[in-house]
Amino acid sequence: MILVTGGTGLVGSHLLFQLVSEKTKVRAIYRREKTLARVKTVFAYYSDDAERLFDSIDWVAADINDIPALEQAFKGVTQVYHCAAFVSFEPDKYNQLRKINIKGTANIVNLSISHEIKKLCYVSSIAAIGQAMDANAFITEKTDWNPEKDNSVYAITKYGAELEVWRGTQEGINAVIVNPGIILGPGFWNGGGSSSLIKNIHKGLKHYPTGSSAYVDVWDTVKVMQLLMESTIKNERFIVISENRSFKSFQEQAAKALHIAPAQKKAGKLLLGIAWRLDWLNHKLFGRRRKLSKQMAKSISGKTLYDHSKIRKALNYSFRDLDDSIEKVCKIYLKDTENKPS
């Protein structure tokens, strides 16, 4: 039996589809029943038999900080894919991020130890990788994390979660950690992640940031995770990206696939500096949710280059062309938009 946490998220739902399509015995954790509809939506993208595939999953209602419920979920499990996480860059969400990302991961690790799980795969992020001193230097799995830097609250908690996994490897767990870039995939257009970025581009963005980041689609991410779990590789971490690309180039390619005009105005460091300060002021004066933190503004203004050679060599793996990934996601988005009731 394989256990998947975060099964109602982008990565988790696509992973579940792959596993049940291969007739693998799967148990998945969910917190709120209404989120199960997202999984059915994802399954329906790829199969006319989505309902049956969905029903083949052993669903368990459990929070990753609810130990008694997790104990039940772990019964008979031999492998764990830990995909559950809270994604936010809002500084005031730090305690919630710690509770879910660090404490929740510690719970999964502890139960994996006590139940003698054969292998654990943890879905981390490139945010938990260190930053290169030189903007033109490639960031690798060995790039040191610098706790003195002005890291985002999300990055801090994902790094803390990785430390819990490494602790588990010292206590007998075989584990692999994947550090994906920005994950492109369909079905979560209102979720605030990369899928919602496609929606925002379609609505019409006026500005593009001057920095760059690394991207990978959800299909490659899931495939790499499965291959790592099926391999003899253990106690290693891997950067999982298809390509490094500027935000301008990404927005242009997505706009092309969505048949709209791309953003024309540059959002430089000065403009973003003003924007995050106004965002902070709105939060303080009116209690509005943060949309742009200081750390995020800095991140999207800077150039970063990530090296994916380790995973390519380890699995002899070739990633999908990023333009093809963008095209595929945008095509599904447009179809969903056309089918949405008015």
mmCIF file of C-alpha atoms in Angstrom:
data_model
loop_
_atom_site.group_PDB
_atom_site.id
_atom_site.type_symbol
_atom_site.label_atom_id
_atom_site.label_comp_id
_atom_site.label_asym_id
_atom_site.label_seq_id
_atom_site.Cartn_x
_atom_site.Cartn_y
_atom_site.Cartn_z
ATOM 1 C CA MET A 1 0.000 0.000 0.000
ATOM 2 C CA ILE A 2 1.239 3.472 -0.958
ATOM 3 C CA LEU A 3 0.201 6.513 1.083
ATOM 4 C CA VAL A 4 -0.075 9.959 -0.525
ATOM 5 C CA THR A 5 -0.409 13.096 1.595
ATOM 6 C CA GLY A 6 -1.671 16.253 -0.084
ATOM 7 C CA GLY A 7 -3.657 14.130 -2.534
ATOM 8 C CA THR A 8 -6.060 16.945 -3.346
ATOM 9 C CA GLY A 9 -3.292 19.304 -4.495
ATOM 10 C CA LEU A 10 -1.760 19.771 -7.945
ATOM 11 C CA VAL A 11 1.109 17.290 -7.545
ATOM 12 C CA GLY A 12 -0.816 14.886 -5.323
ATOM 13 C CA SER A 13 -3.821 14.571 -7.636
ATOM 14 C CA HIS A 14 -1.650 13.942 -10.703
ATOM 15 C CA LEU A 15 0.429 11.429 -8.763
ATOM 16 C CA LEU A 16 -2.737 9.622 -7.672
ATOM 17 C CA PHE A 17 -3.935 9.425 -11.257
ATOM 18 C CA GLN A 18 -0.682 7.841 -12.374
ATOM 19 C CA LEU A 19 -0.648 5.359 -9.507
ATOM 20 C CA VAL A 20 -4.247 4.166 -9.889
ATOM 21 C CA SER A 21 -3.862 4.041 -13.680
ATOM 22 C CA GLU A 22 -1.093 1.522 -13.058
ATOM 23 C CA LYS A 23 -3.459 -0.408 -10.727
ATOM 24 C CA THR A 24 -1.340 0.417 -7.696
ATOM 25 C CA LYS A 25 -3.003 0.062 -4.300
ATOM 26 C CA VAL A 26 -3.225 3.612 -2.960
ATOM 27 C CA ARG A 27 -4.426 5.396 0.165
ATOM 28 C CA ALA A 28 -4.699 9.185 0.198
ATOM 29 C CA ILE A 29 -5.235 11.757 2.917
ATOM 30 C CA TYR A 30 -7.648 14.650 2.604
ATOM 31 C CA ARG A 31 -8.714 17.355 5.074
ATOM 32 C CA ARG A 32 -11.923 18.757 3.594
ATOM 33 C CA GLU A 33 -14.419 16.707 1.618
ATOM 34 C CA LYS A 34 -15.150 19.511 -0.836
ATOM 35 C CA THR A 35 -11.538 19.389 -2.087
ATOM 36 C CA LEU A 36 -12.079 15.863 -3.427
ATOM 37 C CA ALA A 37 -13.888 17.386 -6.403
ATOM 38 C CA ARG A 38 -10.542 18.814 -7.567
ATOM 39 C CA VAL A 39 -9.132 15.309 -7.882
ATOM 40 C CA LYS A 40 -12.103 14.173 -9.961
ATOM 41 C CA THR A 41 -11.590 17.194 -12.226
ATOM 42 C CA VAL A 42 -7.942 16.276 -12.782
ATOM 43 C CA PHE A 43 -8.787 12.619 -13.445
ATOM 44 C CA ALA A 44 -11.396 13.668 -16.019
ATOM 45 C CA TYR A 45 -8.726 15.509 -18.022
ATOM 46 C CA TYR A 46 -7.019 12.220 -18.801
ATOM 47 C CA SER A 47 -9.632 9.465 -18.599
ATOM 48 C CA ASP A 48 -13.242 8.720 -19.489
ATOM 49 C CA ASP A 49 -13.239 6.353 -16.528
ATOM 50 C CA ALA A 50 -12.380 9.020 -13.944
ATOM 51 C CA GLU A 51 -15.087 8.081 -11.430
ATOM 52 C CA ARG A 52 -13.994 4.451 -11.205
ATOM 53 C CA LEU A 53 -10.335 5.396 -10.878
ATOM 54 C CA PHE A 54 -11.191 7.897 -8.147
ATOM 55 C CA ASP A 55 -13.239 5.299 -6.265
ATOM 56 C CA SER A 56 -10.309 2.861 -6.311
ATOM 57 C CA ILE A 57 -8.436 5.141 -3.877
ATOM 58 C CA ASP A 58 -8.721 4.452 -0.160
ATOM 59 C CA TRP A 59 -9.498 7.956 1.070
ATOM 60 C CA VAL A 60 -8.813 8.819 4.709
ATOM 61 C CA ALA A 61 -9.864 12.049 6.404
ATOM 62 C CA ALA A 62 -6.815 13.240 8.309
ATOM 63 C CA ASP A 63 -4.811 16.351 9.059
ATOM 64 C CA ILE A 64 -1.021 15.932 9.059
ATOM 65 C CA ASN A 65 -1.034 17.265 12.612
ATOM 66 C CA ASP A 66 -3.719 14.809 13.753
ATOM 67 C CA ILE A 67 -1.617 11.911 15.041
ATOM 68 C CA PRO A 68 -4.461 9.433 15.826
ATOM 69 C CA ALA A 69 -5.933 9.878 12.321
ATOM 70 C CA LEU A 70 -2.483 9.528 10.764
ATOM 71 C CA GLU A 71 -1.869 6.339 12.721
ATOM 72 C CA GLN A 72 -4.909 4.817 11.014
ATOM 73 C CA ALA A 73 -3.765 6.079 7.615
ATOM 74 C CA PHE A 74 -0.326 4.474 8.027
ATOM 75 C CA LYS A 75 -1.637 0.950 8.691
ATOM 76 C CA GLY A 76 -0.314 -1.477 6.072
ATOM 77 C CA VAL A 77 1.619 1.247 4.215
ATOM 78 C CA THR A 78 5.041 0.487 2.714
ATOM 79 C CA GLN A 79 5.809 3.722 0.829
ATOM 80 C CA VAL A 80 4.880 7.349 1.427
ATOM 81 C CA TYR A 81 4.721 10.289 -0.965
ATOM 82 C CA HIS A 82 4.571 13.396 1.209
ATOM 83 C CA CYS A 83 3.093 16.094 -1.039
ATOM 84 C CA ALA A 84 1.091 18.014 1.565
ATOM 85 C CA ALA A 85 2.235 21.585 2.186
ATOM 86 C CA PHE A 86 1.047 25.094 2.817
ATOM 87 C CA VAL A 87 2.250 27.539 0.166
ATOM 88 C CA SER A 88 2.289 31.189 1.168
ATOM 89 C CA PHE A 89 4.781 34.036 1.021
ATOM 90 C CA GLU A 90 2.815 36.205 3.443
ATOM 91 C CA PRO A 91 5.049 37.004 6.461
ATOM 92 C CA ASP A 92 2.081 36.927 8.866
ATOM 93 C CA LYS A 93 1.411 33.294 7.904
ATOM 94 C CA TYR A 94 4.748 32.149 9.332
ATOM 95 C CA ASN A 95 3.342 30.248 12.313
ATOM 96 C CA GLN A 96 0.818 28.453 10.121
ATOM 97 C CA LEU A 97 3.572 27.597 7.643
ATOM 98 C CA ARG A 98 5.709 26.161 10.444
ATOM 99 C CA LYS A 99 2.838 24.089 11.800
ATOM 100 C CA ILE A 100 2.004 22.493 8.462
ATOM 101 C CA ASN A 101 5.335 22.364 6.656
ATOM 102 C CA ILE A 102 7.742 21.616 9.517
ATOM 103 C CA LYS A 103 5.675 20.074 12.300
ATOM 104 C CA GLY A 104 3.476 18.197 9.808
ATOM 105 C CA THR A 105 6.523 16.778 8.044
ATOM 106 C CA ALA A 106 8.024 15.786 11.404
ATOM 107 C CA ASN A 107 4.830 13.820 12.101
ATOM 108 C CA ILE A 108 5.040 12.035 8.747
ATOM 109 C CA VAL A 109 8.707 11.222 9.359
ATOM 110 C CA ASN A 110 8.049 9.930 12.887
ATOM 111 C CA LEU A 111 5.221 7.686 11.718
ATOM 112 C CA SER A 112 7.351 6.450 8.818
ATOM 113 C CA ILE A 113 9.968 5.425 11.368
ATOM 114 C CA SER A 114 7.530 3.725 13.738
ATOM 115 C CA HIS A 115 5.748 1.898 10.910
ATOM 116 C CA GLU A 116 9.052 0.922 9.266
ATOM 117 C CA ILE A 117 8.170 2.472 5.921
ATOM 118 C CA LYS A 118 10.446 1.217 3.155
ATOM 119 C CA LYS A 119 10.807 4.559 1.384
ATOM 120 C CA LEU A 120 9.634 8.163 1.673
ATOM 121 C CA CYS A 121 9.501 10.787 -1.074
ATOM 122 C CA TYR A 122 9.242 14.377 0.116
ATOM 123 C CA VAL A 123 8.161 17.148 -2.254
ATOM 124 C CA SER A 124 10.184 20.206 -1.302
ATOM 125 C CA SER A 125 10.940 23.231 -3.501
ATOM 126 C CA ILE A 126 13.802 25.085 -5.137
ATOM 127 C CA ALA A 127 12.968 27.739 -2.524
ATOM 128 C CA ALA A 128 14.711 25.480 0.002
ATOM 129 C CA ILE A 129 17.930 25.414 -2.034
ATOM 130 C CA GLY A 130 20.684 27.890 -1.207
ATOM 131 C CA GLN A 131 21.339 30.984 -3.309
ATOM 132 C CA ALA A 132 24.429 31.460 -5.467
ATOM 133 C CA MET A 133 26.727 34.393 -4.748
ATOM 134 C CA ASP A 134 27.109 35.027 -8.485
ATOM 135 C CA ALA A 135 23.856 35.538 -10.433
ATOM 136 C CA ASN A 136 25.418 33.816 -13.442
ATOM 137 C CA ALA A 137 26.439 30.729 -11.459
ATOM 138 C CA PHE A 138 24.242 27.647 -11.473
ATOM 139 C CA ILE A 139 22.582 26.616 -8.226
ATOM 140 C CA THR A 140 22.991 22.920 -7.435
ATOM 141 C CA GLU A 141 21.854 20.554 -4.702
ATOM 142 C CA LYS A 142 25.110 21.349 -2.892
ATOM 143 C CA THR A 143 24.628 25.121 -2.835
ATOM 144 C CA ASP A 144 24.680 26.069 0.843
ATOM 145 C CA TRP A 145 21.568 27.424 2.543
ATOM 146 C CA ASN A 146 22.343 30.741 4.205
ATOM 147 C CA PRO A 147 20.108 31.363 7.247
ATOM 148 C CA GLU A 148 21.412 34.941 7.472
ATOM 149 C CA LYS A 149 19.852 35.901 4.145
ATOM 150 C CA ASP A 150 16.439 37.546 3.958
ATOM 151 C CA ASN A 151 14.689 34.294 3.032
ATOM 152 C CA SER A 152 10.935 34.102 2.521
ATOM 153 C CA VAL A 153 8.811 32.497 5.233
ATOM 154 C CA TYR A 154 7.868 29.760 2.778
ATOM 155 C CA ALA A 155 11.510 28.987 1.978
ATOM 156 C CA ILE A 156 12.428 28.887 5.665
ATOM 157 C CA THR A 157 9.715 26.354 6.462
ATOM 158 C CA LYS A 158 10.423 24.150 3.447
ATOM 159 C CA TYR A 159 14.089 24.072 4.444
ATOM 160 C CA GLY A 160 13.033 23.217 7.993
ATOM 161 C CA ALA A 161 10.866 20.402 6.652
ATOM 162 C CA GLU A 162 13.841 18.998 4.743
ATOM 163 C CA LEU A 163 15.820 18.916 7.979
ATOM 164 C CA GLU A 164 13.094 16.697 9.446
ATOM 165 C CA VAL A 165 13.441 14.305 6.501
ATOM 166 C CA TRP A 166 17.226 14.206 6.891
ATOM 167 C CA ARG A 167 16.689 13.446 10.586
ATOM 168 C CA GLY A 168 14.521 10.534 9.510
ATOM 169 C CA THR A 169 17.294 9.154 7.312
ATOM 170 C CA GLN A 170 19.548 9.119 10.380
ATOM 171 C CA GLU A 171 16.897 7.086 12.192
ATOM 172 C CA GLY A 172 16.507 4.427 9.538
ATOM 173 C CA ILE A 173 14.232 5.787 6.801
ATOM 174 C CA ASN A 174 15.195 5.541 3.141
ATOM 175 C CA ALA A 175 14.160 8.866 1.631
ATOM 176 C CA VAL A 176 14.420 11.005 -1.483
ATOM 177 C CA ILE A 177 13.707 14.715 -1.699
ATOM 178 C CA VAL A 178 12.640 16.458 -4.891
ATOM 179 C CA ASN A 179 13.070 20.217 -5.269
ATOM 180 C CA PRO A 180 10.811 21.257 -8.143
ATOM 181 C CA GLY A 181 10.813 24.684 -9.697
ATOM 182 C CA ILE A 182 7.542 26.480 -10.456
ATOM 183 C CA ILE A 183 5.229 23.569 -11.253
ATOM 184 C CA LEU A 184 2.962 24.024 -14.272
ATOM 185 C CA GLY A 185 -0.215 21.996 -14.382
ATOM 186 C CA PRO A 186 -3.978 22.221 -14.882
ATOM 187 C CA GLY A 187 -7.007 22.125 -12.641
ATOM 188 C CA PHE A 188 -6.194 24.612 -9.894
ATOM 189 C CA TRP A 189 -6.881 27.905 -11.620
ATOM 190 C CA ASN A 190 -8.117 29.620 -8.441
ATOM 191 C CA GLY A 191 -5.595 28.073 -6.066
ATOM 192 C CA GLY A 192 -3.038 30.861 -5.931
ATOM 193 C CA GLY A 193 -0.189 28.749 -7.360
ATOM 194 C CA SER A 194 1.274 28.432 -10.841
ATOM 195 C CA SER A 195 -2.092 27.418 -12.301
ATOM 196 C CA SER A 196 -3.621 30.708 -11.141
ATOM 197 C CA LEU A 197 -0.735 32.479 -12.896
ATOM 198 C CA ILE A 198 -2.083 31.147 -16.198
ATOM 199 C CA LYS A 199 -5.503 32.542 -15.290
ATOM 200 C CA ASN A 200 -4.010 35.937 -14.428
ATOM 201 C CA ILE A 201 -2.072 36.076 -17.690
ATOM 202 C CA HIS A 202 -5.275 35.262 -19.560
ATOM 203 C CA LYS A 203 -7.089 38.090 -17.755
ATOM 204 C CA GLY A 204 -4.364 40.432 -18.990
ATOM 205 C CA LEU A 205 -1.213 41.363 -17.066
ATOM 206 C CA LYS A 206 0.223 44.799 -17.790
ATOM 207 C CA HIS A 207 3.673 44.271 -16.254
ATOM 208 C CA TYR A 208 6.364 41.618 -16.311
ATOM 209 C CA PRO A 209 9.113 41.226 -13.667
ATOM 210 C CA THR A 210 12.715 41.532 -14.800
ATOM 211 C CA GLY A 211 13.993 38.378 -13.093
ATOM 212 C CA SER A 212 13.914 34.693 -13.902
ATOM 213 C CA SER A 213 13.112 31.365 -12.328
ATOM 214 C CA ALA A 214 13.004 27.647 -13.110
ATOM 215 C CA TYR A 215 9.975 25.731 -14.345
ATOM 216 C CA VAL A 216 8.818 22.138 -14.636
ATOM 217 C CA ASP A 217 5.458 20.625 -15.484
ATOM 218 C CA VAL A 218 3.491 18.431 -13.123
ATOM 219 C CA TRP A 219 3.767 15.382 -15.416
ATOM 220 C CA ASP A 220 7.576 15.414 -15.325
ATOM 221 C CA THR A 221 7.512 16.078 -11.574
ATOM 222 C CA VAL A 222 5.315 13.061 -10.883
ATOM 223 C CA LYS A 223 7.264 10.811 -13.235
ATOM 224 C CA VAL A 224 10.568 11.703 -11.592
ATOM 225 C CA MET A 225 9.074 11.026 -8.157
ATOM 226 C CA GLN A 226 7.862 7.593 -9.231
ATOM 227 C CA LEU A 227 11.163 6.676 -10.853
ATOM 228 C CA LEU A 228 13.090 7.702 -7.753
ATOM 229 C CA MET A 229 10.813 5.645 -5.523
ATOM 230 C CA GLU A 230 11.183 2.606 -7.770
ATOM 231 C CA SER A 231 14.978 2.983 -7.905
ATOM 232 C CA THR A 232 17.654 2.004 -5.411
ATOM 233 C CA ILE A 233 18.531 5.675 -4.910
ATOM 234 C CA LYS A 234 18.127 6.792 -1.325
ATOM 235 C CA ASN A 235 18.923 9.696 0.985
ATOM 236 C CA GLU A 236 19.506 12.127 -1.871
ATOM 237 C CA ARG A 237 17.871 15.374 -2.986
ATOM 238 C CA PHE A 238 17.295 16.411 -6.580
ATOM 239 C CA ILE A 239 16.539 19.695 -8.315
ATOM 240 C CA VAL A 240 13.637 18.933 -10.666
ATOM 241 C CA ILE A 241 13.297 21.540 -13.407
ATOM 242 C CA SER A 242 12.799 21.552 -17.138
ATOM 243 C CA GLU A 243 14.287 24.956 -17.894
ATOM 244 C CA ASN A 244 15.441 28.280 -16.493
ATOM 245 C CA ARG A 245 13.545 31.122 -18.082
ATOM 246 C CA SER A 246 12.902 34.829 -17.566
ATOM 247 C CA PHE A 247 9.464 35.842 -16.337
ATOM 248 C CA LYS A 248 9.108 37.996 -19.451
ATOM 249 C CA SER A 249 9.721 35.024 -21.751
ATOM 250 C CA PHE A 250 7.384 32.795 -19.758
ATOM 251 C CA GLN A 251 4.573 35.358 -19.842
ATOM 252 C CA GLU A 252 5.067 35.886 -23.562
ATOM 253 C CA GLN A 253 4.880 32.167 -24.304
ATOM 254 C CA ALA A 254 1.801 31.713 -22.106
ATOM 255 C CA ALA A 255 0.102 34.739 -23.686
ATOM 256 C CA LYS A 256 0.781 33.288 -27.129
ATOM 257 C CA ALA A 257 -0.750 29.955 -26.124
ATOM 258 C CA LEU A 258 -3.750 31.799 -24.661
ATOM 259 C CA HIS A 259 -4.147 33.897 -27.837
ATOM 260 C CA ILE A 260 -3.770 37.248 -26.089
ATOM 261 C CA ALA A 261 -1.262 40.102 -26.096
ATOM 262 C CA PRO A 262 1.585 39.763 -23.580
ATOM 263 C CA ALA A 263 2.477 42.300 -20.891
ATOM 264 C CA GLN A 264 4.387 45.230 -22.349
ATOM 265 C CA LYS A 265 5.567 47.162 -19.291
ATOM 266 C CA LYS A 266 8.632 46.292 -17.233
ATOM 267 C CA ALA A 267 8.229 45.986 -13.470
ATOM 268 C CA GLY A 268 11.716 46.955 -12.375
ATOM 269 C CA LYS A 269 13.204 46.940 -8.884
ATOM 270 C CA LEU A 270 12.052 50.498 -8.175
ATOM 271 C CA LEU A 271 8.431 49.819 -9.120
ATOM 272 C CA LEU A 272 8.367 46.548 -7.190
ATOM 273 C CA GLY A 273 10.000 48.257 -4.213
ATOM 274 C CA ILE A 274 7.163 50.778 -4.128
ATOM 275 C CA ALA A 275 4.594 48.031 -4.709
ATOM 276 C CA TRP A 276 5.612 45.803 -1.781
ATOM 277 C CA ARG A 277 5.696 48.780 0.562
ATOM 278 C CA LEU A 278 2.195 49.822 -0.477
ATOM 279 C CA ASP A 279 1.093 46.226 -0.080
ATOM 280 C CA TRP A 280 2.518 46.195 3.472
ATOM 281 C CA LEU A 281 0.775 49.487 4.261
ATOM 282 C CA ASN A 282 -2.584 48.189 3.019
ATOM 283 C CA HIS A 283 -2.148 45.137 5.212
ATOM 284 C CA LYS A 284 -1.325 47.207 8.286
ATOM 285 C CA LEU A 285 -4.043 49.831 7.795
ATOM 286 C CA PHE A 286 -6.887 47.770 6.352
ATOM 287 C CA GLY A 287 -5.992 44.166 7.204
ATOM 288 C CA ARG A 288 -5.805 43.146 3.562
ATOM 289 C CA ARG A 289 -3.963 39.955 2.679
ATOM 290 C CA ARG A 290 -0.416 40.387 1.487
ATOM 291 C CA LYS A 291 0.034 39.898 -2.238
ATOM 292 C CA LEU A 292 3.652 40.990 -2.577
ATOM 293 C CA SER A 293 6.220 40.600 0.186
ATOM 294 C CA LYS A 294 9.657 42.205 0.249
ATOM 295 C CA GLN A 295 11.258 38.795 -0.309
ATOM 296 C CA MET A 296 8.997 37.976 -3.247
ATOM 297 C CA ALA A 297 9.680 41.336 -4.892
ATOM 298 C CA LYS A 298 13.401 40.688 -4.572
ATOM 299 C CA SER A 299 13.033 37.148 -5.901
ATOM 300 C CA ILE A 300 11.135 38.061 -9.075
ATOM 301 C CA SER A 301 13.590 40.895 -9.765
ATOM 302 C CA GLY A 302 16.662 38.664 -9.598
ATOM 303 C CA LYS A 303 18.188 36.197 -12.001
ATOM 304 C CA THR A 304 18.519 32.590 -10.824
ATOM 305 C CA LEU A 305 19.907 29.583 -12.669
ATOM 306 C CA TYR A 306 19.282 26.031 -11.439
ATOM 307 C CA ASP A 307 21.224 22.961 -12.551
ATOM 308 C CA HIS A 308 19.179 19.810 -13.220
ATOM 309 C CA SER A 309 22.071 17.640 -14.368
ATOM 310 C CA LYS A 310 22.021 15.454 -11.235
ATOM 311 C CA ILE A 311 18.505 14.098 -11.800
ATOM 312 C CA ARG A 312 19.041 13.745 -15.539
ATOM 313 C CA LYS A 313 22.127 11.605 -14.974
ATOM 314 C CA ALA A 314 20.677 9.613 -12.073
ATOM 315 C CA LEU A 315 17.596 8.533 -14.035
ATOM 316 C CA ASN A 316 18.798 9.090 -17.600
ATOM 317 C CA TYR A 317 15.781 11.371 -17.829
ATOM 318 C CA SER A 318 14.771 13.908 -20.452
ATOM 319 C CA PHE A 319 12.328 16.659 -19.526
ATOM 320 C CA ARG A 320 9.491 17.826 -21.722
ATOM 321 C CA ASP A 321 10.190 21.018 -23.669
ATOM 322 C CA LEU A 322 8.912 23.928 -21.578
ATOM 323 C CA ASP A 323 7.051 25.509 -24.488
ATOM 324 C CA ASP A 324 5.151 22.241 -24.959
ATOM 325 C CA SER A 325 4.275 22.202 -21.259
ATOM 326 C CA ILE A 326 2.983 25.771 -21.385
ATOM 327 C CA GLU A 327 0.965 24.975 -24.500
ATOM 328 C CA LYS A 328 -0.590 21.883 -22.916
ATOM 329 C CA VAL A 329 -1.587 23.651 -19.686
ATOM 330 C CA CYS A 330 -2.997 26.671 -21.520
ATOM 331 C CA LYS A 331 -4.986 24.446 -23.859
ATOM 332 C CA ILE A 332 -6.681 22.756 -20.893
ATOM 333 C CA TYR A 333 -7.303 26.144 -19.280
ATOM 334 C CA LEU A 334 -9.018 27.481 -22.403
ATOM 335 C CA LYS A 335 -11.146 24.364 -22.642
ATOM 336 C CA ASP A 336 -12.167 24.721 -18.994
ATOM 337 C CA THR A 337 -13.009 28.386 -19.578
ATOM 338 C CA GLU A 338 -15.178 27.537 -22.592
ATOM 339 C CA ASN A 339 -17.036 24.854 -20.629
ATOM 340 C CA LYS A 340 -17.587 27.032 -17.560
ATOM 341 C CA PRO A 341 -21.268 27.949 -17.103
ATOM 342 C CA SER A 342 -21.991 31.635 -17.626
#
